[in-house]
PDB file of C-alpha atoms and ligand atoms in Angstrom:
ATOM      1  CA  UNK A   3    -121.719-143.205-163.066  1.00  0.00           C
ATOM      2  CA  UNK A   4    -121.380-145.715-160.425  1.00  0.00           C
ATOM      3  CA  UNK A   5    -117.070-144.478-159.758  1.00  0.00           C
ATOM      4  CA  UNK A   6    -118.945-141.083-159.996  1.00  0.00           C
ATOM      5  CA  UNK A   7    -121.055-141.608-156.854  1.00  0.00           C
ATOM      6  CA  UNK A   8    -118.340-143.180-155.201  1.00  0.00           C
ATOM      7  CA  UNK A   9    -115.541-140.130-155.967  1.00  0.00           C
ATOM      8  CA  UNK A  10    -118.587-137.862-154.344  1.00  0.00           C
ATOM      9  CA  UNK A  11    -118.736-140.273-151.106  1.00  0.00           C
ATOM     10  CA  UNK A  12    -115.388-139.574-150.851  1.00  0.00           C
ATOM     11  CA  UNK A  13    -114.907-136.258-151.253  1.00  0.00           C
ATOM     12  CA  UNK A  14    -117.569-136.129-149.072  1.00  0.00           C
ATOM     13  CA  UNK A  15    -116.238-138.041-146.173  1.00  0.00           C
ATOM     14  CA  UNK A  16    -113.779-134.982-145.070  1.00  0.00           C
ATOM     15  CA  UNK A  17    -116.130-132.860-145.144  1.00  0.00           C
ATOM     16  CA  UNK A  18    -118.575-135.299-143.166  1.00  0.00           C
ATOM     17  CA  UNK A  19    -116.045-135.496-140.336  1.00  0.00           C
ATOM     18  CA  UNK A  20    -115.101-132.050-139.775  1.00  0.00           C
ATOM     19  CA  UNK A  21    -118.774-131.383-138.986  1.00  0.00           C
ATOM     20  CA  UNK A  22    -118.885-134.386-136.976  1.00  0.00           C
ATOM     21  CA  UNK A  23    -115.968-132.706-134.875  1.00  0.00           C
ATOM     22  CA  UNK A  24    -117.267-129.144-134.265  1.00  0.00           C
ATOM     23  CA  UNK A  25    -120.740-130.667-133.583  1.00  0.00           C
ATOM     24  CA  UNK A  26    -118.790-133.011-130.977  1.00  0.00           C
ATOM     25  CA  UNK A  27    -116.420-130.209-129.601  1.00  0.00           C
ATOM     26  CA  UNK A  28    -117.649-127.382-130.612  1.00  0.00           C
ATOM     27  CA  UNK A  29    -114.907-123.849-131.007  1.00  0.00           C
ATOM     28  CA  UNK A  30    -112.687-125.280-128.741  1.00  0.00           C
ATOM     29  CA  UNK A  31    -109.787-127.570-129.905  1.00  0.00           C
ATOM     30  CA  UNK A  32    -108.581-127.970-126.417  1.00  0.00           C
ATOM     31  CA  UNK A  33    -111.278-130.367-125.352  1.00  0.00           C
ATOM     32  CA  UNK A  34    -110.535-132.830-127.954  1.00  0.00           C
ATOM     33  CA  UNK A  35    -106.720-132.820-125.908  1.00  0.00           C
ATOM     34  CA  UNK A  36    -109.111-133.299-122.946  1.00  0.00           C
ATOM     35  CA  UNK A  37    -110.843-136.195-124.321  1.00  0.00           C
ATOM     36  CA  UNK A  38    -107.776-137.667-125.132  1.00  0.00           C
ATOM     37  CA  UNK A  39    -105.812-136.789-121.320  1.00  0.00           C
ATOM     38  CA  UNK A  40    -109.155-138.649-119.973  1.00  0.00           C
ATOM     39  CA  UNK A  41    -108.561-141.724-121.763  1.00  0.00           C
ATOM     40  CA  UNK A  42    -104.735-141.647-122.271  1.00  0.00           C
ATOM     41  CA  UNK A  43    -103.684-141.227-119.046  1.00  0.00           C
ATOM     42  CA  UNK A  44    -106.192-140.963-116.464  1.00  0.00           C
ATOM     43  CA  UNK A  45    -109.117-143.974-117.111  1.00  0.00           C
ATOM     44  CA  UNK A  46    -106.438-146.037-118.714  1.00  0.00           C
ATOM     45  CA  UNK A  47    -104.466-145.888-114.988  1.00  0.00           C
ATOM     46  CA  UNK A  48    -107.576-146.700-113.407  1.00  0.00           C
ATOM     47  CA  UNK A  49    -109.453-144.092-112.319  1.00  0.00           C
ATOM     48  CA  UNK A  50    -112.813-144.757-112.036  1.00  0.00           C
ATOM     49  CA  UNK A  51    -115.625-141.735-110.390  1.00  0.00           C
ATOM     50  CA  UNK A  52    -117.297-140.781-113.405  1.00  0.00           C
ATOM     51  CA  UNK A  53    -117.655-137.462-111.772  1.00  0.00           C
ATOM     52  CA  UNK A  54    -114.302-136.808-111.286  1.00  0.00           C
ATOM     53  CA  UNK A  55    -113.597-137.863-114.985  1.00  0.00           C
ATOM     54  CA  UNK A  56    -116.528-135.720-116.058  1.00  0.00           C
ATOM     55  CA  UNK A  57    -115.310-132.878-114.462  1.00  0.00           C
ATOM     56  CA  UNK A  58    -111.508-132.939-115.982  1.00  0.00           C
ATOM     57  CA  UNK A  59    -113.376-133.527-119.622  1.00  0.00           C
ATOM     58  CA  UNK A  60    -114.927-130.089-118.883  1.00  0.00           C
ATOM     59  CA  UNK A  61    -111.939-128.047-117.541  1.00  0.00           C
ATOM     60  CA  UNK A  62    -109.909-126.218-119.189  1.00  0.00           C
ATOM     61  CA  UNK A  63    -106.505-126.777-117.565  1.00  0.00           C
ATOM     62  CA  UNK A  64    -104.221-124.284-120.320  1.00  0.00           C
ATOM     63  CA  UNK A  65    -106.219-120.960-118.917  1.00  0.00           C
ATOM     64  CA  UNK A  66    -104.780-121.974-115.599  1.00  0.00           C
ATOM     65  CA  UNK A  67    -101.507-121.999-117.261  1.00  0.00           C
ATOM     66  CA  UNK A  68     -98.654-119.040-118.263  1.00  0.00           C
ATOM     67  CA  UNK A  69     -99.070-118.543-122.078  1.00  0.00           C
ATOM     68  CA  UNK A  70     -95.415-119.174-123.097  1.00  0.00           C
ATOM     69  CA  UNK A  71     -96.261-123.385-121.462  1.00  0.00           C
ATOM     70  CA  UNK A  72     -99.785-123.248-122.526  1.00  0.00           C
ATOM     71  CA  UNK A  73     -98.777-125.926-124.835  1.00  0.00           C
ATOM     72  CA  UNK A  74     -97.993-128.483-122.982  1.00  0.00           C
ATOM     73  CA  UNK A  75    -101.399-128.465-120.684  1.00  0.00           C
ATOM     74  CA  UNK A  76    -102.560-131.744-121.249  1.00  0.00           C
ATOM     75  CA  UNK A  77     -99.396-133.665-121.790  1.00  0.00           C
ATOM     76  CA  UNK A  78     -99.044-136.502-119.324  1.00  0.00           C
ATOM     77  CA  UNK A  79     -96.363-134.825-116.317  1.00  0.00           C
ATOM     78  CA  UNK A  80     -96.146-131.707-114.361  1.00  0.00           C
ATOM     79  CA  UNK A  81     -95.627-128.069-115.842  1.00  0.00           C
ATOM     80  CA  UNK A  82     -93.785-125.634-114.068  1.00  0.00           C
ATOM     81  CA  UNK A  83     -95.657-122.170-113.896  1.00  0.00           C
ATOM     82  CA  UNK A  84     -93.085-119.562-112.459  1.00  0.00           C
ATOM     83  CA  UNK A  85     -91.644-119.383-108.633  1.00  0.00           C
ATOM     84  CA  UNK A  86     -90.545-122.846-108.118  1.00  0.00           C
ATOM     85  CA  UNK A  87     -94.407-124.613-108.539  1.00  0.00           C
ATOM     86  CA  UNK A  88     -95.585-126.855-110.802  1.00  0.00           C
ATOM     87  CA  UNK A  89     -99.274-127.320-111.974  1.00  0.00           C
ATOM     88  CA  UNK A  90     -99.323-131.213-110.831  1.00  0.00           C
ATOM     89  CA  UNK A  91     -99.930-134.046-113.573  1.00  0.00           C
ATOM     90  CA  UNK A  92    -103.371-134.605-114.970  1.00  0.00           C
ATOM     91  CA  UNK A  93    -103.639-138.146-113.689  1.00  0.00           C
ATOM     92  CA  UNK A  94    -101.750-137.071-110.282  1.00  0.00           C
ATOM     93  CA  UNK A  95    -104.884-134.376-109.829  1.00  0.00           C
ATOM     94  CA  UNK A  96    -107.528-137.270-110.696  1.00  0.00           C
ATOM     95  CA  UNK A  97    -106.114-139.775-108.261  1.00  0.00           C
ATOM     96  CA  UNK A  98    -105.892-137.242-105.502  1.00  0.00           C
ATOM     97  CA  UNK A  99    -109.467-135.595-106.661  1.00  0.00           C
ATOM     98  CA  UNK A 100    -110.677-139.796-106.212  1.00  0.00           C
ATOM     99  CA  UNK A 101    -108.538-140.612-103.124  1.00  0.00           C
ATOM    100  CA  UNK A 102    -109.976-136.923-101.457  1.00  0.00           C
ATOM    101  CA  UNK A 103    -113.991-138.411-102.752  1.00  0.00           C
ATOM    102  CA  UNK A 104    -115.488-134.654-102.484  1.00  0.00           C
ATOM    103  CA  UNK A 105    -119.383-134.542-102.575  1.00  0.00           C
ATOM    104  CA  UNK A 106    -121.261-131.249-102.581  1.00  0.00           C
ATOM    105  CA  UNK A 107    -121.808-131.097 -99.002  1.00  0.00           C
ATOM    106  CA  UNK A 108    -118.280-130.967 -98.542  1.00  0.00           C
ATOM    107  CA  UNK A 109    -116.279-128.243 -97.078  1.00  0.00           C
ATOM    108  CA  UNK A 110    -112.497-128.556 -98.729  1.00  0.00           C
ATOM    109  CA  UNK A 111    -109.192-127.082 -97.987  1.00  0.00           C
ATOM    110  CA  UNK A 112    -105.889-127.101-100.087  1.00  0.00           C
ATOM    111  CA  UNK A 113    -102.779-126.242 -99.098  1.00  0.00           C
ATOM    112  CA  UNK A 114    -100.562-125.085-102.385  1.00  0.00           C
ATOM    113  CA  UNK A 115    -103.015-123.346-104.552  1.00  0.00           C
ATOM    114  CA  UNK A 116    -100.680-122.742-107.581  1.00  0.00           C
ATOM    115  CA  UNK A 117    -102.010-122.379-110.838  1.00  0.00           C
ATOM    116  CA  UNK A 118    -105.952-122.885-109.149  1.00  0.00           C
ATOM    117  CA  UNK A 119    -106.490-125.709-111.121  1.00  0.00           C
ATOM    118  CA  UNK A 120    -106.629-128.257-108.374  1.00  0.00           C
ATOM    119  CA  UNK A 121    -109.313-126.032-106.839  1.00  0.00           C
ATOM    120  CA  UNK A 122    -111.304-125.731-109.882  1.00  0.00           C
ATOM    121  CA  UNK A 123    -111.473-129.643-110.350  1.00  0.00           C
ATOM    122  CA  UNK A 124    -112.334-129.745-106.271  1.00  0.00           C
ATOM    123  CA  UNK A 125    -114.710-126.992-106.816  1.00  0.00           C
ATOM    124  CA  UNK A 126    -117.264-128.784-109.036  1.00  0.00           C
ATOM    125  CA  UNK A 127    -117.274-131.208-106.891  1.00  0.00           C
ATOM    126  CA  UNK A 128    -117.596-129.835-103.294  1.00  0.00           C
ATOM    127  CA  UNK A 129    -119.857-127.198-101.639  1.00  0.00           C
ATOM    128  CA  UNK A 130    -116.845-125.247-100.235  1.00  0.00           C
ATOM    129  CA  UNK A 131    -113.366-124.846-101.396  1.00  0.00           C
ATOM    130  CA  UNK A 132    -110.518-122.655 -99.455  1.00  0.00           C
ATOM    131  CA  UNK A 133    -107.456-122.910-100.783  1.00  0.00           C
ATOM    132  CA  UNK A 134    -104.041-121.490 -99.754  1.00  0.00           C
ATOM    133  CA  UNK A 135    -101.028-120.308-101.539  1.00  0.00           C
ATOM    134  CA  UNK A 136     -97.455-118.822 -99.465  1.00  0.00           C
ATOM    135  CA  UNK A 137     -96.561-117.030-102.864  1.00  0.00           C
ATOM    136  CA  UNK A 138     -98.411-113.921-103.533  1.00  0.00           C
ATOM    137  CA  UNK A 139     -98.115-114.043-107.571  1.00  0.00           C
ATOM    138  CA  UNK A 140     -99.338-117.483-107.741  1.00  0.00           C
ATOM    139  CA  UNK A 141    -102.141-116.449-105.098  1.00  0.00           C
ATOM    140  CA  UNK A 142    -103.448-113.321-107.560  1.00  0.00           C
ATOM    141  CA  UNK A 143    -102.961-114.870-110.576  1.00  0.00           C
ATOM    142  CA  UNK A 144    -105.154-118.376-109.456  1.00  0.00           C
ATOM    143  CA  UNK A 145    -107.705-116.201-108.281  1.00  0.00           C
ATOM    144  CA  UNK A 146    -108.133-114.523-111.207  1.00  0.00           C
ATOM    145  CA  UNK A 147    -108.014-117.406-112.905  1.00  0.00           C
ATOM    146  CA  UNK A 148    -110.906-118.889-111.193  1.00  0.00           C
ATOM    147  CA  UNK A 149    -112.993-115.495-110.730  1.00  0.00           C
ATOM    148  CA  UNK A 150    -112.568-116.077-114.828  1.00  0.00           C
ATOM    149  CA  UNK A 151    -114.148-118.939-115.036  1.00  0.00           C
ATOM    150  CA  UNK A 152    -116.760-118.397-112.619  1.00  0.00           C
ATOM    151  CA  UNK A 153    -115.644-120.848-109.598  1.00  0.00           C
ATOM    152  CA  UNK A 154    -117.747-118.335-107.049  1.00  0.00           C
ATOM    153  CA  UNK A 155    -117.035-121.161-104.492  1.00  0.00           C
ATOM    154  CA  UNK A 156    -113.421-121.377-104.349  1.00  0.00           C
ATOM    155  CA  UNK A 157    -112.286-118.757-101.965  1.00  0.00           C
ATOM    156  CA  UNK A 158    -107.853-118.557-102.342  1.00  0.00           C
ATOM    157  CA  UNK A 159    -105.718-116.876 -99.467  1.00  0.00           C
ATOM    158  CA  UNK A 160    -101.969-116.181 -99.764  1.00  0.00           C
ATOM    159  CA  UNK A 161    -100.532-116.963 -96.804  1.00  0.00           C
ATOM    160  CA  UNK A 162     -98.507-120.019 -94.677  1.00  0.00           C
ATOM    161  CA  UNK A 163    -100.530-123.510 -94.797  1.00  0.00           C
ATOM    162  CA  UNK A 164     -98.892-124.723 -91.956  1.00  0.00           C
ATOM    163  CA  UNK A 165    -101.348-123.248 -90.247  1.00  0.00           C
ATOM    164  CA  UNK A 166    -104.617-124.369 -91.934  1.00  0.00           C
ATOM    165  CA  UNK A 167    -107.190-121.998 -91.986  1.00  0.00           C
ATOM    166  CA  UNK A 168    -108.948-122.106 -88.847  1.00  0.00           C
ATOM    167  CA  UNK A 169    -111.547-119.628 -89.486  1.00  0.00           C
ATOM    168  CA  UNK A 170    -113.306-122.163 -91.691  1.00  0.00           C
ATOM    169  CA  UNK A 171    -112.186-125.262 -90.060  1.00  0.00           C
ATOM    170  CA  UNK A 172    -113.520-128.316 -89.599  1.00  0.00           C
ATOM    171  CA  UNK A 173    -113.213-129.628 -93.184  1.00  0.00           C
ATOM    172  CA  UNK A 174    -114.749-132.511 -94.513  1.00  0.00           C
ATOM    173  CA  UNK A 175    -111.652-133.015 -97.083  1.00  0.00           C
ATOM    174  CA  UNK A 176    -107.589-131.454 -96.810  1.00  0.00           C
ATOM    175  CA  UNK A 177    -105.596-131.937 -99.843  1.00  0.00           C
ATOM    176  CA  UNK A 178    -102.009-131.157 -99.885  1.00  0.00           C
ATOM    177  CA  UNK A 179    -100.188-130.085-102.907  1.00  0.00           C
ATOM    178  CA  UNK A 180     -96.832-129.348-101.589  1.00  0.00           C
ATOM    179  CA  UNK A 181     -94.627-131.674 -99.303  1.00  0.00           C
ATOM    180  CA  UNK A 182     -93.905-131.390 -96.153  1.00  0.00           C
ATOM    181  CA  UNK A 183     -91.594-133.586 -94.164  1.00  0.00           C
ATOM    182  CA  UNK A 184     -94.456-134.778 -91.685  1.00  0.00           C
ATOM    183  CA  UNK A 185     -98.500-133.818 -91.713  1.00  0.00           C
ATOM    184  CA  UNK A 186     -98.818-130.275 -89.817  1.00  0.00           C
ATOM    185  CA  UNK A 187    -100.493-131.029 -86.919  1.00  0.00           C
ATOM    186  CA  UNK A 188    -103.238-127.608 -87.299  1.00  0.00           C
ATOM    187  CA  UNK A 189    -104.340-129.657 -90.057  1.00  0.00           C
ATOM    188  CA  UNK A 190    -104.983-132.650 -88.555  1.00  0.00           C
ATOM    189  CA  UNK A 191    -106.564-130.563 -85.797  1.00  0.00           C
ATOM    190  CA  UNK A 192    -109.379-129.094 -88.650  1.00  0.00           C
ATOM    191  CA  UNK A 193    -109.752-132.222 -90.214  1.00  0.00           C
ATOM    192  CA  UNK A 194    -113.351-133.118 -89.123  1.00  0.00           C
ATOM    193  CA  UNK A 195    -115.039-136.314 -87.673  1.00  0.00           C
ATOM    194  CA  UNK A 196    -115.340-138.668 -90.860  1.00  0.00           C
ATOM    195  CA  UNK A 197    -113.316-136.538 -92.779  1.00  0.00           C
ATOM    196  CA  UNK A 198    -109.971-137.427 -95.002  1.00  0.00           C
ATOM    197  CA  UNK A 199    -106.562-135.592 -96.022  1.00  0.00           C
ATOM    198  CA  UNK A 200    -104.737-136.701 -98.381  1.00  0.00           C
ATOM    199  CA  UNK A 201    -100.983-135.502 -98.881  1.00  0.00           C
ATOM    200  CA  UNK A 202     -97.890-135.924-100.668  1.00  0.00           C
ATOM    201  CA  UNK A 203     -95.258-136.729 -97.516  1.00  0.00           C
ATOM    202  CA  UNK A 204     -91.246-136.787 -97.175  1.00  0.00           C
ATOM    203  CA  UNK A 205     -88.036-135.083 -97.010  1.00  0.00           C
ATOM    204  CA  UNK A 206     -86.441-136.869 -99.791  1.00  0.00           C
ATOM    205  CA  UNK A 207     -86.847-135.817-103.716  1.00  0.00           C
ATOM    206  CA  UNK A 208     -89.742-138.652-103.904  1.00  0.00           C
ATOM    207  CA  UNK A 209     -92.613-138.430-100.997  1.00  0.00           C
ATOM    208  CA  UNK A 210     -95.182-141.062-100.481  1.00  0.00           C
ATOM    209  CA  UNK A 211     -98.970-139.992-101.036  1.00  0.00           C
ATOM    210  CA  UNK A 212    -100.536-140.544 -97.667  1.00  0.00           C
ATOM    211  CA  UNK A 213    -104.322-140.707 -96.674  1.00  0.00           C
ATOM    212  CA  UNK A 214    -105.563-139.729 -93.203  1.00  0.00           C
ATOM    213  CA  UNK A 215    -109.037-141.053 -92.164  1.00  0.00           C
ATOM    214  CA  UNK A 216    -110.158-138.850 -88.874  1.00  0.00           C
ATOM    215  CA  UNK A 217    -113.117-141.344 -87.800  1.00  0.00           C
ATOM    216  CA  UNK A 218    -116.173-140.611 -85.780  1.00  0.00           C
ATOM    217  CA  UNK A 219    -114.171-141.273 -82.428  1.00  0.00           C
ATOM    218  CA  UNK A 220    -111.584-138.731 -83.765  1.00  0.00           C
ATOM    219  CA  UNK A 221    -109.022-141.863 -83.846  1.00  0.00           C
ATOM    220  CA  UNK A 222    -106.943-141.306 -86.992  1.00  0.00           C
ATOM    221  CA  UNK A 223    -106.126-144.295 -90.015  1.00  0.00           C
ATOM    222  CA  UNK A 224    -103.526-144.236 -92.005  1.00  0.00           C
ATOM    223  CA  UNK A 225    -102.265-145.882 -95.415  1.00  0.00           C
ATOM    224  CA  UNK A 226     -99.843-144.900 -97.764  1.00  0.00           C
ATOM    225  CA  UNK A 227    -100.798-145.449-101.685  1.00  0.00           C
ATOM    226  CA  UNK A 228     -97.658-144.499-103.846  1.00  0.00           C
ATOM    227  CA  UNK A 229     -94.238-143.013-104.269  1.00  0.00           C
ATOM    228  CA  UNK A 230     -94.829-139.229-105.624  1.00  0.00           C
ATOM    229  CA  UNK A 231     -92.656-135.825-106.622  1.00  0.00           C
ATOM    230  CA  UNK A 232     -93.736-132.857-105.336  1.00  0.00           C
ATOM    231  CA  UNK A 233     -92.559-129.337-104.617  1.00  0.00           C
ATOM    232  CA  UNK A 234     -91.181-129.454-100.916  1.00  0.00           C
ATOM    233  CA  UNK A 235     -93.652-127.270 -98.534  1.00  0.00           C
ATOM    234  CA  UNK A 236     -92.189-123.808 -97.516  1.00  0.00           C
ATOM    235  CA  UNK A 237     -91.969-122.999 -94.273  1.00  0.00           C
ATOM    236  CA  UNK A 238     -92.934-119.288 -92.695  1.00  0.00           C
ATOM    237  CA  UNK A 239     -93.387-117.498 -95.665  1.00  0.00           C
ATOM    238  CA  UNK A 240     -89.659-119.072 -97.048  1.00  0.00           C
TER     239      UNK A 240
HETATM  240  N1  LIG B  12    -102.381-127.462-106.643  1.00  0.00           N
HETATM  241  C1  LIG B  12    -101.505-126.757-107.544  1.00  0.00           C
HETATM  242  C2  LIG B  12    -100.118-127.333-107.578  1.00  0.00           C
HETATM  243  C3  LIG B  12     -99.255-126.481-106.762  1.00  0.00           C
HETATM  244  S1  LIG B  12     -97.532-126.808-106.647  1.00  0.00           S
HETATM  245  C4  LIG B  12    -102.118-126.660-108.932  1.00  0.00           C
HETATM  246  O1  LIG B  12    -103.192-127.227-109.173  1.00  0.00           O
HETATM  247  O2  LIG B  12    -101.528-125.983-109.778  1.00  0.00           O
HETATM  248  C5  LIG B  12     -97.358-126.487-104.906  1.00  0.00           C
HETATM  249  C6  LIG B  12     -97.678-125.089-104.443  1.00  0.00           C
HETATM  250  O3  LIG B  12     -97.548-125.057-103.028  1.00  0.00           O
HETATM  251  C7  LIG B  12     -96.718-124.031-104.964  1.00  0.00           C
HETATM  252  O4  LIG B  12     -97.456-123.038-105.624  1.00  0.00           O
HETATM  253  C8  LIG B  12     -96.042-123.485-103.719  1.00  0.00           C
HETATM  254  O5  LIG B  12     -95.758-122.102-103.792  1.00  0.00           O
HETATM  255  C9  LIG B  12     -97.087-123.785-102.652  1.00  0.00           C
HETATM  256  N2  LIG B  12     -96.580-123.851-101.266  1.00  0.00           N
HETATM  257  C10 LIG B  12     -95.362-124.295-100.832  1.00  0.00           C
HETATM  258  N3  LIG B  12     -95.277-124.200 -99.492  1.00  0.00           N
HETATM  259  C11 LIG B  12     -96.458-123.689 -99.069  1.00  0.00           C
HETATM  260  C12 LIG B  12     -96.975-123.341 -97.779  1.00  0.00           C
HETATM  261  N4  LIG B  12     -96.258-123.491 -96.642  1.00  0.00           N
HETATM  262  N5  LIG B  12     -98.229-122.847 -97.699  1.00  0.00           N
HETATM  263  C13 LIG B  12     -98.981-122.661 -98.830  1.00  0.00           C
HETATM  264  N6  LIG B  12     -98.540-122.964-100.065  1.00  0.00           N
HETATM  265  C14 LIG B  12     -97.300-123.470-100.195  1.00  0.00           C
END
């Protein structure tokens, strides 16, 4: 009777766990993968706002994605998604998202929208997101990607970052997702009073990320934090 019980317990323990896993994550596989990206590669690097963690638990980076690289959404480096971008590395988006601090009385912009998934993250976080993409697919396709989703706050624009977006400027927060060779100066120009850009910047394959403190005398502070690959900025529409 006794091996009887225990053959049940066991048969039961399966059983026991799947339910434990659709109570924990519900019809959707892809946030155990999130789980995973969170501790894998993002808290295990050292990334710390609980916020920022919370928020790329919750999002679900493979709709951002073209379905034919779907599959590799939450591995740990960058995915490219058509016309020479790539949707950035998961931990690469956290320390930026950290580095950037965005609060929801924040005003953001990004320059480099790609796949809209660097806005999404910035756009539970902030009041305000504008982001800006020079190639018109990527531009249509992110904002229908976000639309999706419901990210009412993220407005995208396809056009030349270079330029910022002055209609909207200052910003509390400027995030650059692209490389160019040196900050554009309209951008330091709608960076606010207390306000901080953060950027990938170099001419070589491998920038440095840079971040740009604008403080309440408008004198600027700079440090860099780590060697980086990104997609080189275009310039005029190139
Ligand atoms: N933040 C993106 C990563 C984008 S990769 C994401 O979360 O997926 C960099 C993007 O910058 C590319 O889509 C590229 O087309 C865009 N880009 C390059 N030069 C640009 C420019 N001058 N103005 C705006 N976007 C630019």
């Amino acid at each position: 009777m006794a091996s009887m019980k225990n053959l049940a317990r066991k048969s039961m323990l399966p059983v026991a766990l799947a339910i434990a896993a659709v109570c924990l994550f519900g019809d959707d596989p892809a946030r155990l993968q999130r789980e995973r990206m969170v501790a894998e590669q993002i808290e295990s690097r050292g990334i710390r706002n609980p916020d920022v963690l919370r928020v790329m638990r919750a999002t679900p980076r493979h709709l951002f994605m073209p379905a034919d690289v779907r599959y590799m959404a939450y591995d740990d480096h960058p995915v490219p998604i058509g016309h020479a971008a790539t949707i950035s590395q998961p931990y690469i988006v956290a320390l930026m998202t950290e580095l950037l601090a965005p609060a929801k009385q924040h005003r953001i912009l990004e320059i480099g929208t790609g796949s809209g998934y660097q806005a999404a993250i910035l756009g539970q976080l902030a009041g305000e997101v504008y982001t800006i993409e020079i190639v018109a697919e990527l531009a249509d396709s992110a904002a229908k990607a976000l639309r999706d989703l419901g990210h009412d706050n993220v407005r995208v624009r396809h056009g030349d970052g270079y330029q910022g977006w002055p209609d909207f400027a200052p910003f509390d927060g400027i995030i650059m997702t692209a490389a160019p060779a040196e900050v554009p100066p309209a951008l330091i120009a709608q960076l606010a009073r207390n306000g901080r850009l953060v950027a990938p910047v170099g001419t070589m394959r491998m920038q440095e990320l840079i971040v740009i403190d604008k403080k309440s005398d408008g004198t600027l502070r700079r440090r860099t934090v780590c060697p980086v690959i990104f997609v080189p900025m275009r310039r005029g529409g190139k």
